[in-house]
Amino acid sequence: MASPQDFATIAIRGGRALDSHASSLLFPLYQTGTFVHDAVGVDRDFSYSRVSNPTVDALEKAIAALEGTPHALCFRSGLAAESALFFTLLRPGDHVVLSEMLYGGTIRLFREILEPFGIKASFVDSSDATNVEAAITPQTRLVFIETPANPVLRLTDIAAVTEITRRYGVLLAVDNTFLTPALQRPLELGADISVLSTTKYIDGHNSTVGGSIATNDAALAERLQLIRKTLGSIQAPFEAWLTLQGLRTLPLRLAAHCQNAQTVAEWLEAHPAVARIHYPGLESFPQHELAQCQQSAGGGMISFELDAPYTAAIDVLNSVKLCSRAESLGGVETLITHPASTTHADVPLETRQHLGISEGLIRLSVGLESPVDIIADLNQAFAAAGCCANVEETAHEVR
Ligand SMILES: Cc1ncc(COP(=O)(O)O)c(C=O)c1O
């Protein structure tokens, strides 16, 4: 992995080229649907923005540099990237092994679209790599894991799963949305494909929705491009341009997200109203050791449960004043969500219970406000929800 200094340079300079027209420092926004040909039959680099676009191309080169690979493609959303990947690699009768703990939209994509098309899926607890191996069949084409996984941050050992997928000649894709290549390097750990919802930390400002796929496999990248053109799911130029701007501060932002999250997690862990906390940066996190060797920091996401009826969690969400009650993650604002009624609402109750996504689970995407203010907001919300007897005292301790 590049050193933090090198990575800071890559985020700002990697894959960037000056625009050939005016050498503008920021790559321009090519807000156009089509491009003019010099003559019939004379090919140009760009012809139609559903196929490719210079601004999208610039973002792809920047993301490829971050991922440390020659090939990256950008899509209209993270789910559009995943859909293109699955349509590229899978045919009816094929089988996929997936982490059972996944972003709810990925599960819905399988349940609602891919399984009815005859693609079989096994959802396993991939935090134990032997479960992945046990689920592989002669029809398995792909293993798809998310680590840390939404929302209780369960980790999967990427190197251990790589060892298995290579032995069986199966491809491994990793959804690295929660950490990005700034904190975790799936391709260097042996995965074949890295998937990102760029909506989150890559953009970092809640300005866009987007996704990317990176791979070292040139033939796979070419096939993905064909599928993307056919599905019509390429990223839009303006979104690509905004994402390019956000991307430049990714390492700086993530370092601050991690620092704030660690501070908030330690406060939550010590709080008497908190029954359970999930944060890979805490020594008490059951997979802390794996986090330390696979990730370069704990990340910006925390989830926790209160020692109170689940309605208290709803009250806390309804009482926050600084944190925003909003889905998504990875932006500069702290967002608070209730996974059971939002990101995982479509996941059946028994499955949620099996995964530890209780009705009282609260997820925080820790932003870049002062951690003192984030903690003070949670503190007053706990008090308003009846979870904490003495607001003044605890708030004083925080400051
Ligand atoms: C881990 C993860 N992967 C994929 C997605 C889908 O990304 P998008 O919302 O950009 O389609 C999300 C969205 O929240 C996510 O959290």
Coordinates of C-alpha atoms and ligand atoms in Angstrom, one line a residue:
M1 CA 0.0 0.0 0.0
A2 CA 1.2 3.5 -0.8
S3 CA 2.4 5.5 2.3
P4 CA -0.1 8.0 3.7
Q5 CA 1.9 10.8 2.0
D6 CA 1.9 9.1 -1.3
F7 CA -1.8 8.4 -1.0
A8 CA -2.5 12.0 -0.3
T9 CA -0.7 12.8 -3.6
I10 CA -2.4 10.1 -5.5
A11 CA -5.8 11.4 -4.4
I12 CA -5.0 14.9 -5.7
R13 CA -2.8 14.1 -8.7
G14 CA -3.3 10.4 -9.5
G15 CA -4.6 9.7 -13.0
R16 CA -5.1 13.4 -13.7
A17 CA -4.4 14.9 -17.1
L18 CA -4.7 18.5 -18.2
D19 CA -7.6 19.2 -20.5
S20 CA -6.1 19.5 -24.0
H21 CA -8.2 22.7 -24.8
A22 CA -7.3 25.2 -22.1
S23 CA -5.1 23.4 -19.6
S24 CA -7.6 24.2 -16.8
L25 CA -6.4 23.0 -13.4
L26 CA -9.7 21.3 -12.7
F27 CA -10.7 18.9 -15.4
P28 CA -13.7 20.5 -17.2
L29 CA -17.3 19.3 -17.1
Y30 CA -18.2 17.9 -20.5
Q31 CA -21.9 18.3 -20.1
T32 CA -22.9 16.9 -23.5
G33 CA -24.8 13.9 -24.7
T34 CA -22.9 13.5 -28.0
F35 CA -19.7 14.4 -29.8
V36 CA -19.1 15.4 -33.4
H37 CA -17.2 13.1 -35.8
D38 CA -14.6 14.6 -38.1
A39 CA -15.9 12.5 -41.0
V40 CA -18.0 9.4 -41.6
G41 CA -16.2 6.3 -40.4
V42 CA -13.5 8.3 -38.6
D43 CA -13.4 7.1 -35.0
R44 CA -13.0 9.5 -32.1
D45 CA -12.3 8.7 -28.5
F46 CA -15.8 9.8 -27.5
S47 CA -19.0 9.5 -29.5
Y48 CA -22.0 9.3 -27.1
S49 CA -22.1 9.9 -23.3
R50 CA -23.9 6.6 -22.6
V51 CA -20.8 4.9 -23.8
S52 CA -18.1 7.2 -22.5
N53 CA -17.5 10.9 -21.6
P54 CA -14.3 12.8 -20.9
T55 CA -15.3 13.9 -17.4
V56 CA -16.4 10.4 -16.5
D57 CA -13.2 9.1 -18.0
A58 CA -11.2 11.5 -15.8
L59 CA -13.0 10.2 -12.7
E60 CA -12.4 6.7 -13.7
K61 CA -8.6 7.3 -14.1
A62 CA -8.6 9.0 -10.7
I63 CA -10.4 6.1 -9.0
A64 CA -8.1 3.6 -10.8
A65 CA -5.1 5.4 -9.4
L66 CA -6.6 5.2 -5.9
E67 CA -7.3 1.5 -6.3
G68 CA -3.8 0.9 -7.7
T69 CA -5.1 -0.7 -10.9
P70 CA -5.3 0.3 -14.6
H71 CA -9.1 -0.3 -14.9
A72 CA -12.0 1.4 -13.2
L73 CA -15.5 2.1 -14.5
C74 CA -18.0 4.5 -13.0
F75 CA -21.8 4.0 -12.8
R76 CA -24.9 6.0 -12.0
S77 CA -25.0 4.4 -8.5
G78 CA -23.4 1.8 -6.4
L79 CA -26.2 -0.5 -7.1
A80 CA -25.9 0.2 -10.9
A81 CA -22.2 -0.9 -10.5
E82 CA -23.2 -4.1 -8.7
S83 CA -26.0 -4.8 -11.3
A84 CA -23.5 -4.4 -14.1
L85 CA -21.0 -6.7 -12.4
F86 CA -23.6 -9.4 -11.8
F87 CA -25.0 -9.2 -15.4
T88 CA -21.4 -9.3 -16.7
L89 CA -20.4 -12.4 -14.8
L90 CA -23.6 -14.5 -14.2
R91 CA -25.9 -16.6 -16.4
P92 CA -29.0 -18.6 -15.4
G93 CA -27.9 -21.6 -13.5
D94 CA -24.8 -19.9 -12.1
H95 CA -24.3 -19.6 -8.3
V96 CA -22.9 -16.9 -6.1
V97 CA -21.8 -16.9 -2.5
L98 CA -22.5 -13.7 -0.7
S99 CA -21.9 -12.4 2.8
E100 CA -25.2 -12.8 4.7
M101 CA -24.6 -9.3 6.2
L102 CA -24.8 -7.0 3.2
Y103 CA -26.2 -3.7 2.2
G104 CA -30.0 -4.3 2.0
G105 CA -30.2 -3.1 -1.6
T106 CA -27.7 -5.8 -2.7
I107 CA -29.8 -8.5 -1.0
R108 CA -32.9 -7.0 -2.8
L109 CA -31.1 -7.1 -6.1
F110 CA -30.7 -10.8 -5.7
R111 CA -34.1 -11.6 -4.3
E112 CA -36.1 -9.4 -6.7
I113 CA -34.2 -9.6 -9.9
L114 CA -31.3 -12.1 -10.2
E115 CA -32.9 -15.1 -8.4
P116 CA -36.1 -14.9 -10.6
F117 CA -33.7 -15.0 -13.6
G118 CA -32.3 -18.3 -12.4
I119 CA -29.2 -17.2 -10.6
K120 CA -28.7 -19.0 -7.3
A121 CA -27.4 -17.2 -4.3
S122 CA -26.1 -18.6 -0.9
F123 CA -25.8 -16.0 1.9
V124 CA -23.3 -17.1 4.4
D125 CA -21.5 -15.8 7.5
S126 CA -18.3 -14.9 5.7
S127 CA -16.7 -13.7 8.9
D128 CA -15.7 -17.4 9.1
A129 CA -14.0 -18.1 5.7
T130 CA -14.7 -21.8 6.0
N131 CA -18.4 -21.0 5.5
V132 CA -17.6 -19.5 2.1
E133 CA -15.6 -22.6 1.1
A134 CA -18.5 -24.9 2.3
A135 CA -21.0 -23.0 0.1
I136 CA -19.0 -23.2 -3.1
T137 CA -20.5 -25.5 -5.7
P138 CA -19.3 -26.4 -9.3
Q139 CA -21.7 -23.7 -10.5
T140 CA -20.2 -21.0 -8.3
R141 CA -18.8 -18.1 -10.4
L142 CA -18.4 -15.4 -7.8
V143 CA -18.0 -14.7 -4.2
F144 CA -19.2 -11.3 -3.1
I145 CA -18.3 -9.9 0.3
E146 CA -18.8 -6.6 2.1
T147 CA -16.4 -5.7 4.9
P148 CA -17.0 -4.0 7.2
A149 CA -20.6 -5.1 6.6
N150 CA -23.6 -2.9 7.0
P151 CA -24.8 -2.2 9.7
V152 CA -23.1 -4.0 12.6
L153 CA -19.7 -3.8 10.9
R154 CA -19.0 -7.5 10.8
L155 CA -15.6 -8.1 9.1
T156 CA -14.5 -10.7 6.6
D157 CA -10.9 -11.7 6.2
I158 CA -10.2 -10.8 2.6
A159 CA -6.9 -12.6 2.3
A160 CA -8.4 -15.8 3.8
V161 CA -11.3 -15.7 1.3
T162 CA -8.9 -15.0 -1.6
E163 CA -7.0 -18.1 -0.8
I164 CA -10.3 -20.1 -1.1
T165 CA -11.6 -18.4 -4.3
R166 CA -8.2 -18.9 -6.0
R167 CA -8.2 -22.5 -5.1
Y168 CA -11.6 -23.0 -6.6
G169 CA -11.1 -20.7 -9.7
V170 CA -13.9 -18.4 -8.5
L171 CA -13.8 -14.6 -8.7
L172 CA -13.9 -12.6 -5.5
A173 CA -15.5 -9.1 -5.4
V174 CA -15.3 -6.9 -2.3
D175 CA -17.7 -4.0 -1.5
N176 CA -15.2 -1.6 0.1
T177 CA -17.7 1.3 0.4
F178 CA -17.3 1.7 4.2
L179 CA -13.5 2.1 4.1
T180 CA -12.4 2.9 0.5
P181 CA -8.9 2.2 -0.8
A182 CA -7.7 4.9 1.6
L183 CA -8.1 2.5 4.5
Q184 CA -8.4 -1.0 3.0
R185 CA -6.9 -2.4 -0.2
P186 CA -9.0 -5.4 -1.5
L187 CA -7.1 -5.7 -4.8
E188 CA -3.7 -5.8 -3.0
L189 CA -5.2 -8.5 -0.6
G190 CA -5.9 -10.6 -3.6
A191 CA -9.5 -9.8 -4.6
D192 CA -10.3 -9.7 -8.3
I193 CA -12.9 -6.8 -8.1
S194 CA -13.3 -3.8 -5.8
V195 CA -16.8 -2.2 -5.7
L196 CA -17.5 1.2 -4.3
S197 CA -20.6 3.2 -3.8
T198 CA -18.9 6.5 -4.6
T199 CA -22.0 8.2 -3.1
K200 CA -20.3 7.8 0.3
Y201 CA -16.7 8.7 1.2
I202 CA -15.4 9.1 -2.3
D203 CA -17.7 12.0 -3.0
G204 CA -17.7 12.8 0.7
H205 CA -20.1 15.7 0.6
N206 CA -23.5 14.1 0.0
S207 CA -23.6 15.8 -3.4
T208 CA -24.0 12.8 -5.7
V209 CA -25.0 9.2 -6.2
G210 CA -22.5 7.0 -8.0
G211 CA -20.6 3.7 -8.0
S212 CA -17.4 2.2 -9.3
I213 CA -15.8 -1.1 -10.1
A214 CA -12.0 -1.6 -10.3
T215 CA -10.2 -4.7 -11.5
N216 CA -6.8 -5.7 -12.7
D217 CA -8.5 -7.9 -15.4
A218 CA -8.5 -6.0 -18.7
A219 CA -10.9 -8.5 -20.4
L220 CA -13.4 -8.2 -17.5
A221 CA -13.1 -4.4 -17.7
E222 CA -13.9 -4.5 -21.4
R223 CA -16.9 -6.7 -20.9
L224 CA -18.2 -4.5 -18.0
Q225 CA -18.0 -1.5 -20.4
L226 CA -20.1 -3.4 -22.9
I227 CA -22.7 -4.3 -20.3
R228 CA -22.7 -0.7 -18.9
K229 CA -23.3 0.7 -22.4
T230 CA -26.1 -1.9 -22.9
L231 CA -27.8 -1.2 -19.6
G232 CA -27.3 2.5 -19.9
S233 CA -25.9 2.8 -16.4
I234 CA -22.8 5.0 -16.9
Q235 CA -22.2 7.9 -14.4
A236 CA -23.5 11.3 -15.5
P237 CA -20.9 14.0 -16.4
F238 CA -22.0 16.5 -13.7
E239 CA -22.0 13.8 -10.9
A240 CA -18.6 12.6 -12.2
W241 CA -17.2 16.2 -12.0
L242 CA -18.5 16.8 -8.5
T243 CA -17.1 13.4 -7.4
L244 CA -13.7 14.3 -8.8
Q245 CA -13.7 17.4 -6.6
G246 CA -14.6 15.5 -3.4
L247 CA -12.1 12.8 -4.1
R248 CA -9.2 15.1 -3.7
T249 CA -9.6 15.3 0.0
L250 CA -10.4 11.7 0.6
P251 CA -7.4 10.8 2.7
L252 CA -7.7 13.9 4.9
R253 CA -11.4 13.5 5.4
L254 CA -11.1 9.8 6.2
A255 CA -8.3 10.4 8.8
A256 CA -10.6 12.9 10.5
H257 CA -13.7 10.7 10.2
C258 CA -11.7 7.9 11.9
Q259 CA -10.5 10.1 14.7
N260 CA -13.9 11.5 15.4
A261 CA -15.5 8.0 15.2
Q262 CA -12.9 6.7 17.7
T263 CA -13.7 9.5 20.1
V264 CA -17.5 9.0 19.8
A265 CA -17.2 5.2 20.1
E266 CA -15.1 5.5 23.3
W267 CA -17.7 7.9 24.7
L268 CA -20.6 5.5 23.8
E269 CA -18.7 2.5 25.2
A270 CA -18.3 4.2 28.5
H271 CA -21.9 5.4 28.6
P272 CA -24.2 3.5 31.1
A273 CA -27.2 3.7 28.7
V274 CA -25.3 1.9 25.9
A275 CA -25.7 -1.9 26.0
R276 CA -23.7 -2.8 22.9
I277 CA -21.4 -1.0 20.5
H278 CA -19.9 -2.1 17.2
Y279 CA -16.8 -0.2 16.1
P280 CA -13.7 -2.0 14.7
G281 CA -11.4 0.6 16.3
L282 CA -12.4 -0.4 19.9
E283 CA -10.3 -3.1 21.6
S284 CA -13.5 -4.7 22.7
F285 CA -14.7 -5.2 19.1
P286 CA -14.6 -9.0 18.6
Q287 CA -12.7 -8.8 15.3
H288 CA -10.4 -5.9 16.5
E289 CA -7.3 -8.0 15.6
L290 CA -8.5 -8.6 12.0
A291 CA -9.4 -4.9 11.7
Q292 CA -5.8 -4.0 12.8
C293 CA -4.2 -6.1 10.1
Q294 CA -6.7 -5.6 7.3
Q295 CA -7.7 -2.0 7.7
S296 CA -5.4 1.0 8.4
A297 CA -8.0 2.5 10.8
G298 CA -11.4 1.8 12.3
G299 CA -13.4 3.8 9.8
G300 CA -16.2 6.4 10.3
M301 CA -19.2 4.1 11.0
I302 CA -20.5 3.1 14.4
S303 CA -23.6 1.2 15.4
F304 CA -24.9 0.7 18.9
E305 CA -27.9 -0.4 21.0
L306 CA -29.3 1.2 24.1
D307 CA -30.0 -0.6 27.3
A308 CA -33.7 0.4 26.9
P309 CA -36.8 -0.6 25.0
Y310 CA -36.4 -0.2 21.3
T311 CA -38.8 2.8 21.3
A312 CA -36.0 4.7 23.2
A313 CA -33.9 4.4 20.0
I314 CA -36.6 6.0 18.0
D315 CA -36.9 8.7 20.7
V316 CA -33.1 9.3 20.4
L317 CA -33.3 9.6 16.7
N318 CA -36.2 12.1 17.0
S319 CA -34.4 14.1 19.6
V320 CA -31.0 14.8 17.9
K321 CA -30.5 18.4 16.9
L322 CA -27.1 18.4 15.3
C323 CA -26.9 15.0 13.7
S324 CA -29.2 14.6 10.7
R325 CA -31.8 11.8 10.5
A326 CA -30.8 10.7 7.0
E327 CA -29.8 7.6 5.1
S328 CA -26.5 7.3 3.4
L329 CA -23.1 7.7 5.0
G330 CA -19.6 9.0 4.4
G331 CA -20.3 12.7 4.1
V332 CA -19.0 15.6 6.2
E333 CA -22.3 15.8 8.2
T334 CA -23.0 13.2 11.0
L335 CA -26.0 11.1 9.9
I336 CA -28.0 9.0 12.3
T337 CA -30.2 6.1 11.1
H338 CA -32.4 3.3 12.3
P339 CA -31.4 0.4 10.0
A340 CA -34.5 -1.8 10.9
S341 CA -36.8 0.8 9.4
T342 CA -34.6 2.2 6.6
T343 CA -31.6 0.5 5.0
H344 CA -32.7 -3.0 6.1
A345 CA -36.5 -2.5 6.1
D346 CA -36.8 -4.9 3.2
V347 CA -34.9 -7.6 5.0
P348 CA -37.3 -10.1 6.7
L349 CA -37.6 -9.7 10.5
E350 CA -36.2 -13.2 11.2
T351 CA -33.2 -12.5 9.0
R352 CA -32.6 -9.2 10.8
Q353 CA -32.8 -10.9 14.1
H354 CA -30.3 -13.6 13.0
L355 CA -27.9 -10.8 11.8
G356 CA -28.1 -8.9 15.1
I357 CA -29.9 -6.0 13.4
S358 CA -32.2 -5.4 16.4
E359 CA -35.2 -3.0 16.3
G360 CA -33.2 -0.8 18.7
L361 CA -30.0 -0.6 16.7
I362 CA -28.8 2.9 15.8
R363 CA -26.2 3.6 13.1
L364 CA -24.0 6.7 13.0
S365 CA -22.0 7.9 10.1
V366 CA -19.7 10.1 12.1
G367 CA -19.0 13.3 10.3
L368 CA -16.4 16.1 10.5
E369 CA -18.1 18.4 13.0
S370 CA -16.3 18.7 16.3
P371 CA -16.6 15.4 18.2
V372 CA -17.4 17.5 21.3
D373 CA -20.6 18.7 19.5
I374 CA -21.5 15.3 18.2
I375 CA -21.2 13.8 21.7
A376 CA -23.1 16.7 23.3
D377 CA -25.9 16.2 20.8
L378 CA -26.1 12.4 21.4
N379 CA -26.0 13.2 25.1
Q380 CA -28.9 15.5 25.1
A381 CA -30.8 13.1 22.8
F382 CA -30.2 10.2 25.3
A383 CA -31.5 12.5 28.1
A384 CA -34.6 13.5 26.1
A385 CA -35.3 9.8 25.4
G386 CA -35.0 9.1 29.1
C387 CA -31.8 7.1 28.9
C388 CA -29.5 9.4 30.9
A389 CA -30.4 10.9 34.3
N390 CA -28.1 13.9 34.4
V391 CA -27.4 15.7 31.2
E392 CA -25.4 18.5 32.7
E393 CA -23.0 16.3 34.5
T394 CA -22.3 14.1 31.5
A395 CA -22.1 17.0 29.1
H396 CA -19.6 18.7 31.4
E397 CA -17.4 15.5 31.4
V398 CA -17.4 15.5 27.6
R399 CA -16.2 19.0 27.3
Ligands
LIG1 C1 -22.1 -0.9 1.5 C2 -22.9 -0.4 0.4 N1 -22.8 -0.9 -0.9 C3 -23.6 -0.4 -1.9 C4 -24.5 0.6 -1.7 C5 -25.4 1.1 -2.8 O1 -24.9 2.3 -3.2 P1 -25.8 3.4 -4.0 O2 -26.7 3.9 -2.9 O3 -24.8 4.4 -4.4 O4 -26.5 2.7 -5.1 C6 -24.7 1.1 -0.4 C7 -25.7 2.2 -0.2 O5 -25.9 2.6 0.9 C8 -23.9 0.6 0.6 O6 -24.0 1.1 1.9

